[in-house]
Amino acid sequence: MTATGVLALDIGGTKLAAGLVDATGRVRSFLVAPTPDGRRAALDVLFALGRKAVADAGADWPEVAAVGIGCGGPLDAEGGVLLSPPHLPGWVDVPVAGLVAAAFGKPAVLDNDGTAAAEAEHRFGAGVGTAQMVYLTLSTGVGGGAVLNGQVYRGATGNGAELGHVVVDWRGRACRGCGGRGCLEAYVSGTSIAERAREALDPASFRRGSGGSFSGSSLSGVDAVTAAEVAAHAAAGDPLAVRVWRETIDALGTGLTSIVNMLEPELVVLGGGVTRAGDALIAPARAAVRAAAMTPGGRSVRVERAALGDQVGVVGAAAVAMRKFFRKGTV
Amino acid sequence: MTATGVLALDIGGTKLAAGLVDATGRVRSFLVAPTPDGRRAALDVLFALGRKAVADAGADWPEVAAVGIGCGGPLDAEGGVLLSPPHLPGWVDVPVAGLVAAAFGKPAVLDNDGTAAAEAEHRFGAGVGTAQMVYLTLSTGVGGGAVLNGQVYRGATGNGAELGHVVVDWRGRACRGCGGRGCLEAYVSGTSIAERAREALDPASFRRGSGGSFSGSSLSGVDAVTAAEVAAHAAAGDPLAVRVWRETIDALGTGLTSIVNMLEPELVVLGGGVTRAGDALIAPARAAVRAAAMTPGGRSVRVERAALGDQVGVVGAAAVAMRKFFRKGTV
């Protein structure tokens, strides 16, 4: 069996991924490695992963037609240049699409990873057939993308749908992602969930806070609290974890309400590591947005977990390349 | 000179308007009346205004080709039915497009007044030539509309771009418009600006508040405080008015930041009665969004006052009818 596909590269702040994806969205090979410090070292690892992904796909692949690259913004998608993504310190004005095209001898395209993931879920995942769909990834940071009227929405400079930076509390927590205040990302990213739990556990910061003593929290024995532990301990009824988790749901419900009131999507897809909590996250978030968002859009909107899991990054990067380089009927 | 145009009807909670608008967006006749209580009485006044608008336009009008109607949502634009707009108590499931078509013997179309106003500013006003434009009206309530990729954005059920119900404070003021909490509308509508000033002036509510005495406020001699008075007294340096006005700007800056991060428009157009404050509102709101919204979209976005003023409602209703009933080249 032969097939035509694309090489997909996903550049994250903590990990790099590469995969060969066929035209049906199926991932034929998939490799992940931690992101090393330094731009040069990271690109070396990325290119090595890419070459291995091609080799791993096997000899029945006659052609890698193109390369798709996903990365956090801000970026210049048209020019294929990373401008200054906050999760990649020192990567300023990097012409990554050009570097990739030179390394692999194939046309390459760069897009925002949130946009790419939205495209992946719309083309191959939870959002197939929808006209208006919003995708939110709750991960180290919070990113997103939107499909409006059946098309991926880009905004004026290609950096639209920064859904993690919808503000939920104008006097709220500082946001590491954008330097602003009270963004959704400052509450529902894995980083923030863990950080808020640690703040609540720490007696010094706790004295400045408002409520009772949590010295008996089951989390207090945990060395380095993670979002997954907060979710698990909340499910087990630990009061501190429950408090942090409830605040997470409140923030998510508020942010989704703003998003739904603004875009009135049929479907909100939630992806990223934090969604491993499953229905402990999705069900109350769905209930919150249905209760608070305006009718009729708020009543009918579906809120669902992403279908593509950990591979959404490479499927997204592949989907971006397919949109750019594949014409209808060529694959 | 003869011309073809449309009759435009604008149904507001406090006033009704009608006008004859030609295909270039020029308003040939314009009439306004207070909205009487009761649906039947209001429709009678609206139809009388419409007939007078046609008569006032003069004998050189050979044809009113269609009727456009703008009203606050939620509504079913396709069916021409008002569902249950909160500013029109008792108007539940009113087939207003059908009633208007019957009354005037012309095809009629209904759309959300925020959507219609966005279309008007995009087609004939401040947003001509833009691909991504957001319109926000700061009036009795706060409505809005968006033009994305050159097209008015509707959402899944035609009620998208409810920009007044982007949340700025998840634990904030109750919102009269949607029953939610902390919406932009709960801070920057004319109603809310006046209400917050009255709360600050009232000693009973004031004791519950946080800061110093405002018994010396120049507003304390005003019988029924309005948003315009708050703006004027703030400009004159009255501390209470300054505080209320600053909170208004903060809320507007926060809401616009969320909107710009989500939609990355080239242009934000601000209209409605509250914008009569002019640069005391527009300039600090522009500065706030440019400082807080993400680069590069936040740095390049323009924030401008609407061009169509009090006639935006009828021009918008007319633009909706032109989009639906006029084909290119027919006018």
XYZ file of C-alpha atoms in Angstrom:
662
model
C 0.000 0.000 0.000
C 1.328 3.422 -0.907
C 0.102 6.786 0.192
C 0.969 10.437 0.083
C 1.274 12.358 3.303
C 3.031 15.126 5.117
C 5.705 15.377 7.730
C 4.387 17.219 10.762
C 6.559 19.009 13.320
C 5.271 20.387 16.609
C 7.464 22.827 18.552
C 6.449 23.110 22.194
C 8.163 24.761 25.129
C 8.613 21.451 26.959
C 8.542 18.915 24.149
C 9.119 18.527 20.440
C 7.159 16.074 18.306
C 7.291 14.784 14.773
C 5.085 12.451 12.824
C 4.198 11.294 9.372
C 0.498 11.814 8.736
C -1.427 10.490 5.778
C -4.166 12.329 3.934
C -6.861 10.733 6.070
C -5.279 12.147 9.215
C -3.865 8.820 10.312
C -0.549 9.092 12.137
C 1.905 6.597 10.578
C 4.841 7.419 12.854
C 5.105 9.540 15.988
C 8.126 10.654 17.995
C 8.485 12.943 20.989
C 11.525 14.395 22.767
C 12.058 17.020 25.453
C 12.839 20.513 24.135
C 16.526 21.234 24.834
C 17.602 24.720 25.866
C 18.774 26.916 23.049
C 17.356 27.440 19.624
C 20.090 25.672 17.674
C 20.008 22.553 19.862
C 16.216 22.435 19.714
C 16.152 22.695 15.925
C 18.770 19.926 15.671
C 16.584 17.637 17.776
C 13.480 18.623 15.800
C 15.131 17.856 12.466
C 16.445 14.512 13.782
C 12.941 13.615 14.979
C 11.575 14.558 11.572
C 14.068 12.378 9.716
C 13.331 9.472 12.039
C 9.582 9.958 11.593
C 10.036 9.630 7.828
C 12.228 6.540 8.229
C 9.851 4.946 10.744
C 6.896 5.280 8.391
C 8.407 2.567 6.265
C 9.354 1.991 2.656
C 5.762 2.019 1.415
C 5.804 5.841 1.567
C 6.711 7.045 -1.891
C 6.469 10.706 -1.069
C 6.416 13.209 1.737
C 4.690 15.989 -0.132
C 5.235 18.810 2.329
C 6.075 19.703 5.917
C 3.699 21.349 8.381
C 4.965 23.058 11.525
C 2.926 24.058 14.578
C 4.213 26.385 17.275
C 2.864 28.836 19.829
C 2.601 32.455 18.663
C 3.051 35.225 18.058
C 4.222 34.301 14.601
C 4.053 35.407 10.998
C 2.280 32.488 9.355
C 2.543 33.886 5.854
C 6.299 34.394 6.084
C 6.854 31.285 8.207
C 8.621 33.274 10.928
C 8.410 32.848 14.689
C 8.310 36.374 16.116
C 8.910 35.965 19.843
C 6.918 33.098 21.369
C 6.999 33.490 25.179
C 7.427 29.715 25.711
C 10.648 29.707 23.644
C 13.003 32.272 25.168
C 15.567 33.553 22.672
C 13.594 32.516 19.590
C 13.179 35.967 18.047
C 12.377 36.354 14.351
C 13.311 32.760 13.504
C 12.407 31.886 9.867
C 11.512 28.363 10.873
C 9.530 27.424 7.755
C 12.504 28.359 5.577
C 14.914 26.403 7.764
C 12.649 23.348 7.678
C 12.139 23.588 3.907
C 15.923 23.713 3.430
C 16.509 20.799 5.809
C 13.934 18.501 4.219
C 13.884 19.738 0.634
C 10.099 20.095 0.730
C 7.735 23.038 0.895
C 7.021 23.911 4.519
C 4.358 25.953 6.286
C 4.174 27.315 9.826
C 1.043 28.017 11.810
C -0.044 28.727 15.352
C -0.352 25.438 17.249
C -3.773 26.372 18.595
C -5.024 27.158 15.100
C -3.484 23.915 13.837
C -5.086 21.856 16.596
C -8.469 23.439 15.880
C -8.022 22.518 12.230
C -7.075 18.963 13.209
C -10.122 18.457 15.436
C -12.339 20.002 12.767
C -10.929 17.955 9.909
C -10.286 14.630 11.634
C -11.526 14.747 15.238
C -14.403 15.824 17.470
C -15.535 18.673 15.211
C -16.028 16.953 11.863
C -19.019 18.507 10.091
C -19.419 21.538 12.332
C -19.536 25.037 10.862
C -18.678 26.925 14.066
C -16.241 25.223 16.421
C -13.910 26.449 19.121
C -10.898 24.494 20.313
C -9.143 25.180 23.603
C -6.025 23.405 24.763
C -5.406 23.391 28.513
C -1.765 22.517 28.814
C 1.403 24.199 30.161
C -0.285 27.313 28.795
C -3.717 27.749 27.251
C -4.068 28.105 23.499
C -6.888 27.837 21.091
C -8.304 28.162 17.668
C -11.648 28.705 16.028
C -13.363 27.406 12.941
C -15.946 29.952 11.832
C -18.254 29.373 8.882
C -16.304 26.218 8.146
C -12.942 27.988 7.870
C -10.090 28.275 10.335
C -10.199 31.822 11.643
C -6.949 33.755 11.482
C -7.628 37.368 12.399
C -5.996 40.441 10.920
C -2.377 39.277 11.268
C -2.887 35.522 11.554
C -2.756 35.441 15.353
C -6.485 35.465 16.099
C -8.275 33.168 18.551
C -5.822 33.618 21.424
C -8.498 32.068 23.606
C -6.207 31.608 26.612
C -6.054 35.374 26.892
C -9.708 36.034 27.298
C -9.854 37.827 30.649
C -11.987 36.339 33.406
C -10.989 38.671 36.251
C -9.860 42.215 35.456
C -8.138 42.515 38.838
C -6.930 38.924 38.852
C -3.703 36.946 38.739
C -0.761 38.015 36.616
C -0.611 36.043 33.359
C 2.764 34.548 32.481
C 1.761 34.040 28.883
C 1.007 37.633 27.933
C 2.034 39.821 30.862
C -1.570 40.850 31.375
C -3.881 40.166 34.286
C -6.686 37.720 34.992
C -6.474 35.756 31.724
C -8.104 32.341 31.464
C -4.570 30.931 31.163
C -3.703 32.340 34.606
C -6.294 29.960 36.148
C -6.795 26.902 33.981
C -3.350 26.059 32.620
C -1.696 23.065 34.243
C 0.994 25.462 35.443
C -1.506 27.727 37.162
C -3.535 24.909 38.738
C -0.369 23.540 40.370
C 0.804 27.029 41.308
C -2.472 27.948 42.982
C -2.411 24.696 44.959
C 1.144 25.389 46.127
C 0.176 28.922 47.152
C -2.713 27.547 49.189
C -0.424 24.985 50.845
C 2.278 27.515 51.693
C 1.604 29.000 55.144
C 3.287 32.334 54.352
C 1.135 33.070 51.336
C -1.761 31.429 53.112
C -1.808 34.005 55.906
C -2.436 36.645 53.271
C -5.391 34.642 51.973
C -8.933 34.501 53.211
C -10.016 31.094 54.389
C -9.533 28.354 57.051
C -6.553 26.084 57.588
C -5.556 23.497 55.017
C -2.556 22.082 56.899
C -4.420 18.776 56.876
C -4.605 18.658 53.083
C -3.627 15.348 51.546
C -1.635 17.410 49.045
C 0.725 18.680 51.749
C 2.725 15.446 51.603
C 3.251 15.781 47.855
C 6.713 16.999 46.838
C 5.943 18.944 43.696
C 2.228 19.386 43.234
C 0.930 18.987 39.678
C -2.420 19.745 38.086
C -3.080 15.999 37.818
C -2.578 15.611 41.577
C -4.901 18.496 42.292
C -7.545 16.813 40.128
C -7.034 13.427 41.781
C -7.049 14.785 45.345
C -10.119 16.907 44.565
C -11.889 13.792 43.325
C -10.949 12.132 46.641
C -12.511 15.039 48.546
C -9.455 16.866 49.871
C -10.799 20.336 50.816
C -7.821 22.347 49.541
C -7.757 20.478 46.242
C -11.528 20.849 45.943
C -11.197 24.600 46.451
C -8.482 24.947 43.797
C -10.373 22.698 41.380
C -13.614 24.617 41.861
C -11.830 27.878 41.114
C -10.447 26.236 37.977
C -13.941 25.248 36.865
C -15.291 28.722 37.685
C -12.597 30.354 35.574
C -13.107 27.905 32.725
C -16.874 28.377 32.847
C -16.458 32.154 32.810
C -13.989 32.152 29.930
C -16.123 29.752 27.911
C -19.159 31.935 28.571
C -17.363 34.944 27.065
C -16.196 32.846 24.130
C -19.652 31.379 23.507
C -21.353 34.779 23.810
C -18.872 36.174 21.317
C -18.667 33.360 18.771
C -21.793 31.263 19.361
C -20.148 27.998 18.309
C -22.033 24.724 17.959
C -19.207 22.942 19.692
C -16.413 23.682 22.153
C -13.626 21.095 22.089
C -11.325 20.901 25.107
C -7.914 19.302 24.729
C -4.524 19.280 26.416
C -3.113 17.544 29.477
C -5.518 19.112 31.974
C -8.443 17.395 30.210
C -7.088 14.029 31.340
C -9.242 14.770 34.411
C -12.110 13.814 32.097
C -15.639 14.406 33.271
C -14.452 16.008 36.500
C -13.509 18.916 34.231
C -15.758 18.629 31.174
C -19.106 18.037 32.901
C -19.044 21.019 35.308
C -17.534 23.290 32.635
C -20.355 22.303 30.279
C -22.931 22.954 32.999
C -21.408 26.345 33.826
C -21.390 27.615 30.258
C -24.905 26.350 29.579
C -26.156 28.132 32.701
C -24.350 31.419 32.083
C -24.090 31.915 28.322
C -26.894 33.695 26.535
C -29.790 31.883 24.922
C -30.221 30.366 22.453
C -26.520 29.715 21.736
C -25.643 28.879 25.317
C -28.381 26.315 25.604
C -27.455 24.383 22.498
C -23.658 24.515 22.603
C -21.895 21.169 23.027
C -18.751 20.984 25.176
C -16.663 17.891 24.461
C -13.250 16.461 25.005
C -10.812 16.455 22.079
C -10.632 13.263 20.031
C -7.009 13.350 18.917
C -5.284 13.270 22.318
C -1.511 13.703 22.460
C -1.201 13.515 18.692
C -3.290 16.624 18.023
C -0.134 18.703 17.565
C 1.237 16.657 14.688
C -2.183 16.044 13.132
C -2.739 19.815 13.341
C 0.578 20.661 11.732
C -0.248 18.114 9.030
C -3.717 19.586 8.494
C -2.182 23.032 8.003
C 0.182 21.645 5.339
C -2.677 19.813 3.623
C -4.743 22.987 3.484
C -1.855 24.945 2.018
C -0.289 22.467 -0.374
C -2.902 19.860 -1.269
C -5.552 20.816 -3.756
C -8.826 18.976 -3.783
C -8.470 15.744 -5.677
C -4.682 15.557 -5.494
C -4.661 13.097 -2.617
C -33.739 62.253 -9.507
C -35.117 58.821 -8.713
C -33.591 56.087 -6.632
C -34.351 52.725 -5.147
C -33.989 52.222 -1.449
C -35.295 50.459 1.578
C -37.448 51.339 4.522
C -35.528 50.757 7.741
C -37.139 50.173 11.139
C -35.233 50.132 14.412
C -36.952 48.710 17.507
C -35.302 49.832 20.737
C -36.381 49.503 24.337
C -36.607 53.277 24.801
C -37.139 54.521 21.251
C -38.379 53.473 17.857
C -36.919 54.825 14.627
C -37.744 54.670 10.944
C -36.016 55.998 7.884
C -35.808 55.696 4.157
C -32.273 54.807 3.135
C -30.966 54.814 -0.423
C -28.552 52.280 -1.880
C -25.554 54.473 -1.043
C -26.494 54.469 2.647
C -27.817 58.004 2.583
C -30.731 58.577 4.963
C -33.503 60.375 3.023
C -35.945 60.607 5.922
C -35.560 59.886 9.613
C -38.126 59.748 12.410
C -37.862 58.815 16.078
C -40.487 58.281 18.798
C -40.432 56.909 22.344
C -41.305 53.212 22.633
C -44.778 52.957 24.211
C -45.534 50.187 26.687
C -47.119 47.127 25.201
C -46.317 45.275 22.043
C -49.414 46.240 20.099
C -49.045 49.955 20.865
C -45.360 49.860 20.004
C -45.968 48.136 16.661
C -48.677 50.696 15.828
C -46.232 53.548 16.453
C -43.496 51.744 14.494
C -45.768 51.232 11.472
C -46.927 54.875 11.607
C -43.296 56.029 11.709
C -42.533 53.790 8.739
C -45.398 55.171 6.664
C -44.374 58.723 7.501
C -40.736 57.962 6.609
C -41.879 56.821 3.162
C -44.070 59.907 2.731
C -41.335 62.266 3.938
C -38.852 60.944 1.417
C -40.863 62.662 -1.281
C -42.422 61.843 -4.603
C -39.125 61.221 -6.360
C -38.997 57.752 -4.727
C -40.452 55.325 -7.234
C -39.950 52.283 -5.112
C -39.305 51.057 -1.622
C -37.862 47.699 -2.540
C -37.842 46.066 0.881
C -37.987 46.649 4.623
C -35.136 46.014 7.057
C -35.763 45.697 10.792
C -33.180 45.872 13.572
C -33.851 44.816 17.146
C -31.986 43.494 20.157
C -31.827 39.708 20.447
C -32.266 36.917 21.056
C -34.080 36.483 17.787
C -34.520 34.067 14.926
C -33.184 36.057 12.000
C -34.050 33.428 9.423
C -37.655 33.195 10.509
C -37.935 36.898 11.315
C -39.108 36.187 14.864
C -38.236 38.028 18.071
C -37.769 35.326 20.707
C -37.673 37.170 24.036
C -35.539 40.324 23.946
C -34.929 41.432 27.550
C -35.387 45.125 26.655
C -38.911 44.469 25.361
C -40.868 42.774 28.155
C -43.784 40.736 26.873
C -42.453 40.423 23.322
C -42.196 36.641 23.181
C -42.063 34.817 19.841
C -43.277 37.835 17.854
C -43.069 37.191 14.057
C -42.129 40.806 13.446
C -40.782 40.384 9.901
C -44.054 38.801 8.838
C -46.093 41.538 10.512
C -44.005 44.239 8.831
C -44.177 42.532 5.424
C -47.960 42.387 5.732
C -48.225 46.015 6.858
C -46.059 47.410 4.053
C -46.624 44.891 1.280
C -42.862 44.441 0.826
C -40.396 41.702 1.684
C -39.023 42.271 5.171
C -36.019 40.974 7.068
C -35.142 41.082 10.754
C -31.678 41.089 12.270
C -29.946 41.756 15.545
C -29.426 45.499 15.929
C -25.782 45.039 16.881
C -25.152 42.911 13.805
C -27.009 45.461 11.698
C -25.012 48.377 13.109
C -21.755 46.506 12.462
C -22.885 45.969 8.893
C -23.771 49.662 8.557
C -20.391 50.879 9.830
C -18.640 48.337 7.626
C -20.595 49.176 4.497
C -21.046 52.914 4.886
C -19.170 54.154 7.973
C -15.910 53.932 9.885
C -15.101 50.383 8.760
C -15.276 50.656 4.967
C -12.590 48.445 3.421
C -11.696 46.495 6.557
C -11.710 42.688 6.554
C -11.912 42.224 10.356
C -13.962 44.781 12.242
C -15.726 44.786 15.583
C -18.551 47.165 16.454
C -19.651 47.857 19.989
C -22.587 50.052 20.924
C -22.539 51.526 24.423
C -26.103 52.588 24.991
C -28.906 51.669 27.423
C -27.373 48.218 27.087
C -24.271 47.092 25.241
C -24.570 45.314 21.927
C -22.237 44.524 19.152
C -21.422 42.854 15.931
C -18.414 41.601 14.062
C -17.318 41.547 10.454
C -14.887 38.659 9.977
C -13.164 37.971 6.666
C -15.331 40.684 5.137
C -18.616 39.068 6.169
C -20.971 39.857 9.018
C -20.498 37.075 11.543
C -23.662 35.378 12.726
C -22.709 32.346 14.815
C -24.464 29.017 14.944
C -28.005 30.354 15.468
C -27.593 33.909 14.207
C -27.039 35.439 17.641
C -23.235 35.591 17.656
C -21.129 38.576 18.653
C -23.008 39.358 21.864
C -20.047 41.539 22.769
C -21.799 43.202 25.704
C -21.768 39.847 27.444
C -18.071 39.252 27.418
C -17.282 38.887 31.121
C -14.742 41.252 32.668
C -15.155 40.218 36.314
C -16.278 36.689 37.166
C -17.368 37.772 40.652
C -18.668 41.129 39.503
C -21.935 43.022 39.204
C -25.148 41.326 38.202
C -25.947 41.902 34.535
C -29.476 43.064 33.755
C -29.144 42.094 30.121
C -28.443 38.395 30.515
C -28.872 37.541 34.183
C -25.180 36.668 34.418
C -22.432 38.339 36.372
C -19.634 40.783 35.574
C -20.482 41.333 31.911
C -19.048 44.320 30.057
C -22.622 45.630 29.875
C -22.819 45.695 33.687
C -20.096 48.388 33.703
C -20.085 50.367 30.475
C -23.735 50.726 29.520
C -25.185 54.168 30.132
C -27.545 52.530 32.613
C -24.695 51.022 34.606
C -22.528 54.142 34.586
C -25.402 56.146 36.081
C -26.277 53.343 38.495
C -22.722 53.025 39.787
C -22.561 56.783 40.323
C -25.826 56.714 42.260
C -24.579 53.838 44.409
C -21.421 55.793 45.200
C -23.470 58.877 46.105
C -25.888 57.005 48.323
C -24.609 56.973 51.914
C -26.310 53.657 52.783
C -24.675 51.725 49.989
C -21.577 53.834 50.442
C -20.969 52.554 53.965
C -20.723 49.084 52.514
C -18.144 50.299 50.012
C -14.449 50.759 50.453
C -13.258 54.298 50.041
C -13.385 57.883 51.486
C -16.302 60.287 51.549
C -17.812 61.685 48.398
C -20.489 63.819 50.066
C -18.741 66.788 48.459
C -19.201 65.405 44.939
C -20.548 67.896 42.438
C -22.889 65.093 41.332
C -24.674 65.056 44.687
C -26.792 68.038 43.644
C -27.963 66.324 40.482
C -31.501 64.921 40.635
C -31.212 61.873 38.419
C -27.623 61.165 37.521
C -26.984 60.120 33.903
C -23.929 58.691 32.194
C -23.466 62.003 30.365
C -23.314 63.840 33.713
C -20.792 61.370 35.077
C -18.635 62.005 32.002
C -18.973 65.771 32.270
C -18.292 65.899 36.021
C -15.330 63.532 35.595
C -13.908 65.865 32.945
C -14.322 68.699 35.463
C -12.348 66.718 38.053
C -15.045 65.646 40.499
C -13.436 62.767 42.453
C -16.519 60.523 42.602
C -17.238 60.981 38.914
C -13.552 60.395 38.115
C -13.642 57.138 40.076
C -16.763 55.883 38.302
C -15.429 56.957 34.917
C -12.071 55.246 35.506
C -13.848 52.025 36.417
C -15.826 52.377 33.186
C -12.605 52.741 31.178
C -11.007 49.793 33.022
C -13.974 47.570 32.214
C -14.069 48.726 28.602
C -10.309 48.198 28.230
C -10.594 44.708 29.728
C -13.533 43.697 27.554
C -11.879 45.058 24.423
C -8.690 43.186 25.324
C -10.611 39.902 25.443
C -12.358 40.735 22.177
C -9.122 41.719 20.431
C -7.270 38.641 21.707
C -10.103 36.486 20.440
C -10.863 38.095 17.085
C -7.757 40.145 16.262
C -9.681 42.815 14.340
C -8.005 45.631 12.427
C -10.548 48.055 13.806
C -12.824 48.420 16.814
C -15.667 50.883 16.254
C -17.405 52.298 19.328
C -20.881 53.769 18.974
C -23.928 54.551 21.097
C -24.834 57.388 23.433
C -21.978 56.814 25.885
C -19.465 57.609 23.098
C -20.718 61.209 23.062
C -18.053 61.618 25.751
C -15.666 61.482 22.773
C -11.968 61.290 23.441
C -12.506 61.111 27.218
C -13.722 57.586 26.435
C -12.077 56.590 23.150
C -8.478 57.664 23.898
C -8.015 55.866 27.240
C -9.899 52.782 25.972
C -7.575 52.688 22.947
C -4.522 53.051 25.202
C -5.765 50.289 27.530
C -6.362 47.750 24.789
C -3.063 48.523 23.064
C -1.228 48.039 26.363
C -2.994 44.835 27.387
C -3.885 42.932 24.207
C -1.378 40.490 22.771
C 1.115 41.443 20.106
C 1.030 41.855 17.208
C -2.749 42.323 16.981
C -3.000 44.520 20.051
C -0.358 46.897 18.827
C -1.887 47.505 15.440
C -5.604 47.570 16.261
C -7.377 50.869 15.658
C -10.095 51.974 18.095
C -12.381 54.627 16.632
C -15.688 56.290 17.183
C -18.596 55.248 14.965
C -19.246 57.413 11.914
C -23.002 57.035 11.583
C -24.103 58.473 14.938
C -27.773 58.286 15.893
C -28.749 57.018 12.468
C -26.694 53.813 12.701
C -29.825 51.852 13.666
C -31.742 52.673 10.507
C -28.696 52.503 8.245
C -27.960 49.101 9.781
C -31.497 47.815 9.277
C -31.267 49.088 5.706
C -27.896 47.379 5.152
C -29.378 44.079 6.307
C -32.230 44.417 3.798
C -29.799 45.334 1.014
C -27.674 42.275 1.754
C -30.715 40.016 1.694
C -32.779 41.437 -1.146
C -30.455 43.404 -3.423
C -28.274 41.469 -5.798
C -25.108 43.020 -7.093
C -25.882 45.279 -10.002
C -29.579 45.678 -9.263
C -29.194 49.077 -7.628
